[in-house]
Structures are given as C-alpha cells and as structure tokens.
XYZ file of N, CA and C in Angstrom:
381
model
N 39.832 17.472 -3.129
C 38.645 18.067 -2.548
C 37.533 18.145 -3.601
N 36.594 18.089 -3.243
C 35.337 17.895 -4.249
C 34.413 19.180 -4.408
N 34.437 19.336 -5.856
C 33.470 20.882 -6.122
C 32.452 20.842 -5.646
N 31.543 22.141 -5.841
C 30.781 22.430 -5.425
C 29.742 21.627 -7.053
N 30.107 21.247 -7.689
C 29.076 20.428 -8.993
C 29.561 18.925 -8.203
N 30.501 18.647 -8.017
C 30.284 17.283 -7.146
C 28.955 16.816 -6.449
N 29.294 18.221 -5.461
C 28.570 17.874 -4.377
C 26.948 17.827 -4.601
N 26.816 18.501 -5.446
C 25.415 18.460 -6.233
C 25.090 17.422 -6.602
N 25.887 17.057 -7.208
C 25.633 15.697 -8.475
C 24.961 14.620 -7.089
N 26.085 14.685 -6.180
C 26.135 13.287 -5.662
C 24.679 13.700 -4.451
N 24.165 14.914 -4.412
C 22.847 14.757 -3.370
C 21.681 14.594 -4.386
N 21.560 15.109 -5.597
C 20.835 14.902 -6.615
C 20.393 12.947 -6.360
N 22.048 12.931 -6.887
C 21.733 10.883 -7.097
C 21.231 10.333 -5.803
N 21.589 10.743 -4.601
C 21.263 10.129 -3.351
C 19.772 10.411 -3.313
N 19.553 11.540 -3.752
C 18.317 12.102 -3.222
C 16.911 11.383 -4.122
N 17.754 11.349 -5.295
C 16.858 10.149 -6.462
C 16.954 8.645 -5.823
N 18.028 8.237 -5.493
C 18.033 6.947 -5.030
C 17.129 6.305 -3.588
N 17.345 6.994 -3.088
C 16.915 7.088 -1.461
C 15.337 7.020 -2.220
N 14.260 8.326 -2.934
C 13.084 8.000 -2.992
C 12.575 6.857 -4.462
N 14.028 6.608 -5.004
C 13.300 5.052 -5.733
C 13.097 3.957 -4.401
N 14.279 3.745 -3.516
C 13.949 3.076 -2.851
C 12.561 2.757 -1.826
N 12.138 4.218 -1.291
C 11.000 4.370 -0.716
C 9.603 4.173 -1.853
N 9.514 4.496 -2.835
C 8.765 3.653 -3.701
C 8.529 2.642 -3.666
N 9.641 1.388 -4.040
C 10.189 0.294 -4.166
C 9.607 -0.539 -2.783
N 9.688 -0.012 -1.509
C 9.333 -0.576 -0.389
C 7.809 -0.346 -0.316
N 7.412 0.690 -0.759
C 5.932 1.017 -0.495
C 5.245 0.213 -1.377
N 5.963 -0.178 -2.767
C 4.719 -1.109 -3.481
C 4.754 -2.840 -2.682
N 6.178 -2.908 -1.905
C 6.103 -4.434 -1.289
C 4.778 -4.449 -0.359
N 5.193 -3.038 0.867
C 4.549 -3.177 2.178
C 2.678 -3.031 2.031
N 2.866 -1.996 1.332
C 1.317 -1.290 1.701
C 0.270 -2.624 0.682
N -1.026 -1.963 1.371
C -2.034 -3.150 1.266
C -2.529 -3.558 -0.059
N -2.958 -2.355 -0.789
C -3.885 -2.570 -1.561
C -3.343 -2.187 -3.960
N -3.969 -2.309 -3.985
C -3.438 -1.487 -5.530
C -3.506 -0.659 -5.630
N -4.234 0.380 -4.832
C -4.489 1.639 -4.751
C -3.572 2.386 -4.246
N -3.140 1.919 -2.858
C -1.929 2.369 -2.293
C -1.048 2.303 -3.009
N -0.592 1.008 -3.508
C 0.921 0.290 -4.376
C 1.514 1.427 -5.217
N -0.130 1.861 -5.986
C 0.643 2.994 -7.175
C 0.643 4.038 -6.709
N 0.501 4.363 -5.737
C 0.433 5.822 -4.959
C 2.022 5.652 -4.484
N 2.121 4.930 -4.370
C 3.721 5.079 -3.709
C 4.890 4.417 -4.855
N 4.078 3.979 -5.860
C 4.777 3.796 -7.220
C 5.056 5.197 -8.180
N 4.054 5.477 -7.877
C 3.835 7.121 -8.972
C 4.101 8.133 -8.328
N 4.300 8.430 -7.111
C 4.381 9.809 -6.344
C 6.641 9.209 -5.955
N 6.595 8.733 -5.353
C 8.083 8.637 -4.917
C 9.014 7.851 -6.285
N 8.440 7.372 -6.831
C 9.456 6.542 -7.895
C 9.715 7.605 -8.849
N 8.599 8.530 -9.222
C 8.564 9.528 -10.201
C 9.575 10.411 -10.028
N 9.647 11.080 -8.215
C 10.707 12.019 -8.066
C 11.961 11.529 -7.839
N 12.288 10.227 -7.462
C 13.456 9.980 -7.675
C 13.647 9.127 -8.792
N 13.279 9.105 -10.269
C 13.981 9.173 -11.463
C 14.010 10.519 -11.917
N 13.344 11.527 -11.245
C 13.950 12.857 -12.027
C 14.645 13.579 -11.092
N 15.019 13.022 -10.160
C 16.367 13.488 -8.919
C 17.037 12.636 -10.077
N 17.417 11.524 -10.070
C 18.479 11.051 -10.806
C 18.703 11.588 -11.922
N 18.103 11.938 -13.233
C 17.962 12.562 -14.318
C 18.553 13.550 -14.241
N 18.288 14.444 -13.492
C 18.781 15.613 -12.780
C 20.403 15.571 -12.827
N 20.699 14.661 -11.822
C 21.967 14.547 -11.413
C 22.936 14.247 -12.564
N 22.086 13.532 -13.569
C 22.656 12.682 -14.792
C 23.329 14.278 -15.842
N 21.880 15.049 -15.735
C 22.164 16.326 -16.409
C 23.284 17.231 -15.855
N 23.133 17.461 -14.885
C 23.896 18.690 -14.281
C 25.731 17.841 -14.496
N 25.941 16.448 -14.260
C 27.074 15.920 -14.407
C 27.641 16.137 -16.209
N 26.837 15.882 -17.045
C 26.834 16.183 -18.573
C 27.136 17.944 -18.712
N 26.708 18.487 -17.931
C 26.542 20.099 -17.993
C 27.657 20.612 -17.720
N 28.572 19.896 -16.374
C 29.433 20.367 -15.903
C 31.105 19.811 -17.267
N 30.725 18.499 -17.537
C 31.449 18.262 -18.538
C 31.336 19.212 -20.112
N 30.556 20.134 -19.858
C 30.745 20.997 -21.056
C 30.080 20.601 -22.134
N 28.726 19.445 -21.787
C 27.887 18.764 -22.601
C 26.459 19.253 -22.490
N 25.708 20.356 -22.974
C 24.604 20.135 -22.661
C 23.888 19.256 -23.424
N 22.900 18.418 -22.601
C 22.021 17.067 -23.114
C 20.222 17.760 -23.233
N 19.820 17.735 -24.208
C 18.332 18.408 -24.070
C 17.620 17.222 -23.881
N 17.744 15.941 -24.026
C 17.156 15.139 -24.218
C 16.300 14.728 -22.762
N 17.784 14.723 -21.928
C 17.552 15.171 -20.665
C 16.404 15.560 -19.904
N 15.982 16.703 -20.711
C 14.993 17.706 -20.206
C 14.217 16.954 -20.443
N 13.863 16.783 -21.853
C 13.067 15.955 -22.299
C 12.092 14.769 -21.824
N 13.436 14.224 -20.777
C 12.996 12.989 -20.406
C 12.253 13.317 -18.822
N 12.874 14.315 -18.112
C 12.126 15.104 -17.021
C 10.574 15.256 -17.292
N 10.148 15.936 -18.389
C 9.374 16.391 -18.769
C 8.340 15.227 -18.907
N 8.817 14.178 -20.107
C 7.942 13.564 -20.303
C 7.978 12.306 -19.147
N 8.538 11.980 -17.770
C 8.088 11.598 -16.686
C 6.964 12.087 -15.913
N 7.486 13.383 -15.638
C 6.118 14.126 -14.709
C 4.726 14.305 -15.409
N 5.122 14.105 -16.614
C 3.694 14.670 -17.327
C 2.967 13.049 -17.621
N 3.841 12.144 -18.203
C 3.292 10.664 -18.025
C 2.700 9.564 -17.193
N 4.156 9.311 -16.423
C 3.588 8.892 -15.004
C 2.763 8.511 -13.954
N 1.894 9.826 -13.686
C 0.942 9.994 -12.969
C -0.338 9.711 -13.430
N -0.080 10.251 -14.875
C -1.932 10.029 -15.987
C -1.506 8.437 -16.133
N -0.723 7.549 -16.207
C -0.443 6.404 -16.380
C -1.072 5.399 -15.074
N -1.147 6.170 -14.094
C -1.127 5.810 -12.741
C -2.646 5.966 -12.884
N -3.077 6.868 -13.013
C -4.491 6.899 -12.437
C -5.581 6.421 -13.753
N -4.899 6.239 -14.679
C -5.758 5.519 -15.947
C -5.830 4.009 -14.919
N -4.586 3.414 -14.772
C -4.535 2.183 -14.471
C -5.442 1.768 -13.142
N -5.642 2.689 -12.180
C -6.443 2.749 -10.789
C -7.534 3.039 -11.008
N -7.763 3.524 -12.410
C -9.268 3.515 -13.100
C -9.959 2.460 -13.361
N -9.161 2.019 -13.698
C -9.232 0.877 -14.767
C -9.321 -0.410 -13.639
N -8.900 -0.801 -12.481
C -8.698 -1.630 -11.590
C -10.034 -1.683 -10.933
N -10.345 -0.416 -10.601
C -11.418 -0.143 -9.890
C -12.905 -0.266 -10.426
N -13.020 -0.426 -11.759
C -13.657 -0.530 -12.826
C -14.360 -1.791 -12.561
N -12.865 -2.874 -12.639
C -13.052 -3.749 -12.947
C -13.306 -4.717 -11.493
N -13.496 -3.953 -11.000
C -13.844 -4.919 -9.226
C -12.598 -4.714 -8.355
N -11.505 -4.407 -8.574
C -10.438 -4.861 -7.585
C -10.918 -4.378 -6.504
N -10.802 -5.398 -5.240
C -11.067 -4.846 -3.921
C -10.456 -3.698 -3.583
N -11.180 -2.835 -2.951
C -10.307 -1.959 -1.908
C -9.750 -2.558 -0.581
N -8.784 -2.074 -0.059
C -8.467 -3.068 1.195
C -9.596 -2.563 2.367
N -9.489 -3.543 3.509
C -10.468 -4.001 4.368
C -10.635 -2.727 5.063
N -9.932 -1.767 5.713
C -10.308 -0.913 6.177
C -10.449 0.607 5.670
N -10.628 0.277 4.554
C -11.273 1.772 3.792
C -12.082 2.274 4.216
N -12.523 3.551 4.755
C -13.549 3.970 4.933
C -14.859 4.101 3.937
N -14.015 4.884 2.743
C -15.006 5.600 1.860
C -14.583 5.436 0.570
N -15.391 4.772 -0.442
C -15.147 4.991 -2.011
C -15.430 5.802 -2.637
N -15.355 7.092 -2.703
C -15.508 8.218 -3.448
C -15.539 8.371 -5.073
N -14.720 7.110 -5.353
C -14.948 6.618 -7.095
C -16.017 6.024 -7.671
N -16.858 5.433 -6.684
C -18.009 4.412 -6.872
C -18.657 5.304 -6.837
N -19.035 6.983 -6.478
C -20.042 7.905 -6.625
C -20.127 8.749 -7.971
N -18.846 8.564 -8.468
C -18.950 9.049 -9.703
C -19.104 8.132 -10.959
N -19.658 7.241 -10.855
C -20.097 6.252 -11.747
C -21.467 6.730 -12.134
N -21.961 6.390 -13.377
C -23.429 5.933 -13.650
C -23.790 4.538 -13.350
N -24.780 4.537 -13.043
C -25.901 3.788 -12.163
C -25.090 2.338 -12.807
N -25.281 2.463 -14.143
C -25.561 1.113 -14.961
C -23.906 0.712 -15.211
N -22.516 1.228 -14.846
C -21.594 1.016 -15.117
C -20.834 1.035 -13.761
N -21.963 1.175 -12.601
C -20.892 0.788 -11.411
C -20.273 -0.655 -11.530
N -18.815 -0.868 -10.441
C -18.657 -2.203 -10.444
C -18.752 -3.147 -9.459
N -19.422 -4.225 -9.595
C -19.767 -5.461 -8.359
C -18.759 -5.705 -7.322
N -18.804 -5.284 -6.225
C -17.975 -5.460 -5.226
C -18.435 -6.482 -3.938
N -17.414 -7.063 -3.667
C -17.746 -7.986 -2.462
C -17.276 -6.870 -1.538
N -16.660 -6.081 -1.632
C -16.254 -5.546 -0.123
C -17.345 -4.145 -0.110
N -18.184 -4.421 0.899
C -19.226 -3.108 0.367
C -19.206 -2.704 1.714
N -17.817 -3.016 2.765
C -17.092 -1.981 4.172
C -17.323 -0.469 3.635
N -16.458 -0.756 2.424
C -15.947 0.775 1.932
C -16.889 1.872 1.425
N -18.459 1.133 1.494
C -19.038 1.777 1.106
C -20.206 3.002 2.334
N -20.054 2.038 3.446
C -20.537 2.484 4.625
C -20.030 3.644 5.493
N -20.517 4.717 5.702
C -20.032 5.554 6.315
C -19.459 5.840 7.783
C-alpha cells in the first residue's frame, strides 16, 4: 500500500508533467511569439517546479534534505518570466508581427516617437 509521501510525490510529478505538457502544446498550436512564450513561461514554469517539488519532498522523505532544491524553485520563478518578457521585448522591438487578429498593441504606446518599430501589420493598431 502506498504512503501518504507516495501519494504526494506521484501528484506533485503528474501535476508538473501534465502542465510541461500543456506548455509544450501551446508553443506548437497558438499563433504568434507572443502567445508561444506566454504558454512557454506561465505553464512550463509551474510544471518544472511541480516536478522540483516532487523531486524534493521524495529526497525529504528519504531523510535527505536537498537546499539546492529550493534553490532551484526559486531561481525558476524569479528567472523565467523576466527572461520571457525581455525576449517579447526584444521581438517586438524588432518588428515581429503580431498575429492577424490582434486587436490592440499596447507596447507600441509606450515607445518614444523615434524608437517605435516598422510594422506591416498596422490591424493591431486600429481600434
């Protein structure tokens, strides 16, 4: 029969696995680069620290505590995301289209005049 740290471990890993996978599908399906890392950085993030998790609490129960562990929790959530939106900075900067049915670019308003970037798709700019 399986403990009650089993049973943990193994919804931890499912629960990490299941949202790498939904990540994983969202950067195939969805349209744009914008989306891609939105579903790269928001679901991939929580399920490597569901897994991490699971990795820890299994080390914990073996009578091992791992700090590194933490460590590595830590410096995911705090990385990750600033990694994500430097890079969607940086895309957007540099022209990448938004996809076709965007409504609104809300990034192109916070530019100065002289450092906006040349876009063919100027849908997204129309209200």
């Amino acid at each position: 029969m399986l403990s009650l740290t089993e049973i943990l471990i193994s919804i931890l890993v499912l629960i990490g696995s299941f949202l790498s996978l939904i990540g994983s599908l969202g950067i195939i399906r969805l349209p744009d680069i914008y989306s891609r890392m939105h579903a790269a950085t928001k679901s991939a993030t929580l399920g490597v620290v569901f897994l991490i998790s699971g990795s820890f609490v299994f080390f914990l129960s073996e009578g091992v505590f791992i700090l590194q562990l933490l460590f590595t929790i830590a410096f995911v959530f705090l990385t990750a995301p600033v990694a994500a939106m430097i890079i969607s900075r940086s895309a957007h900067r540099n022209g990448v289209e938004l996809w076709g049915r965007t409504k609104h670019d809300e990034l192109m308003e916070s530019y100065p005049e002289h450092l906006e970037p040349e876009r063919d798709n100027e849908k997204a700019d129309q209200p």
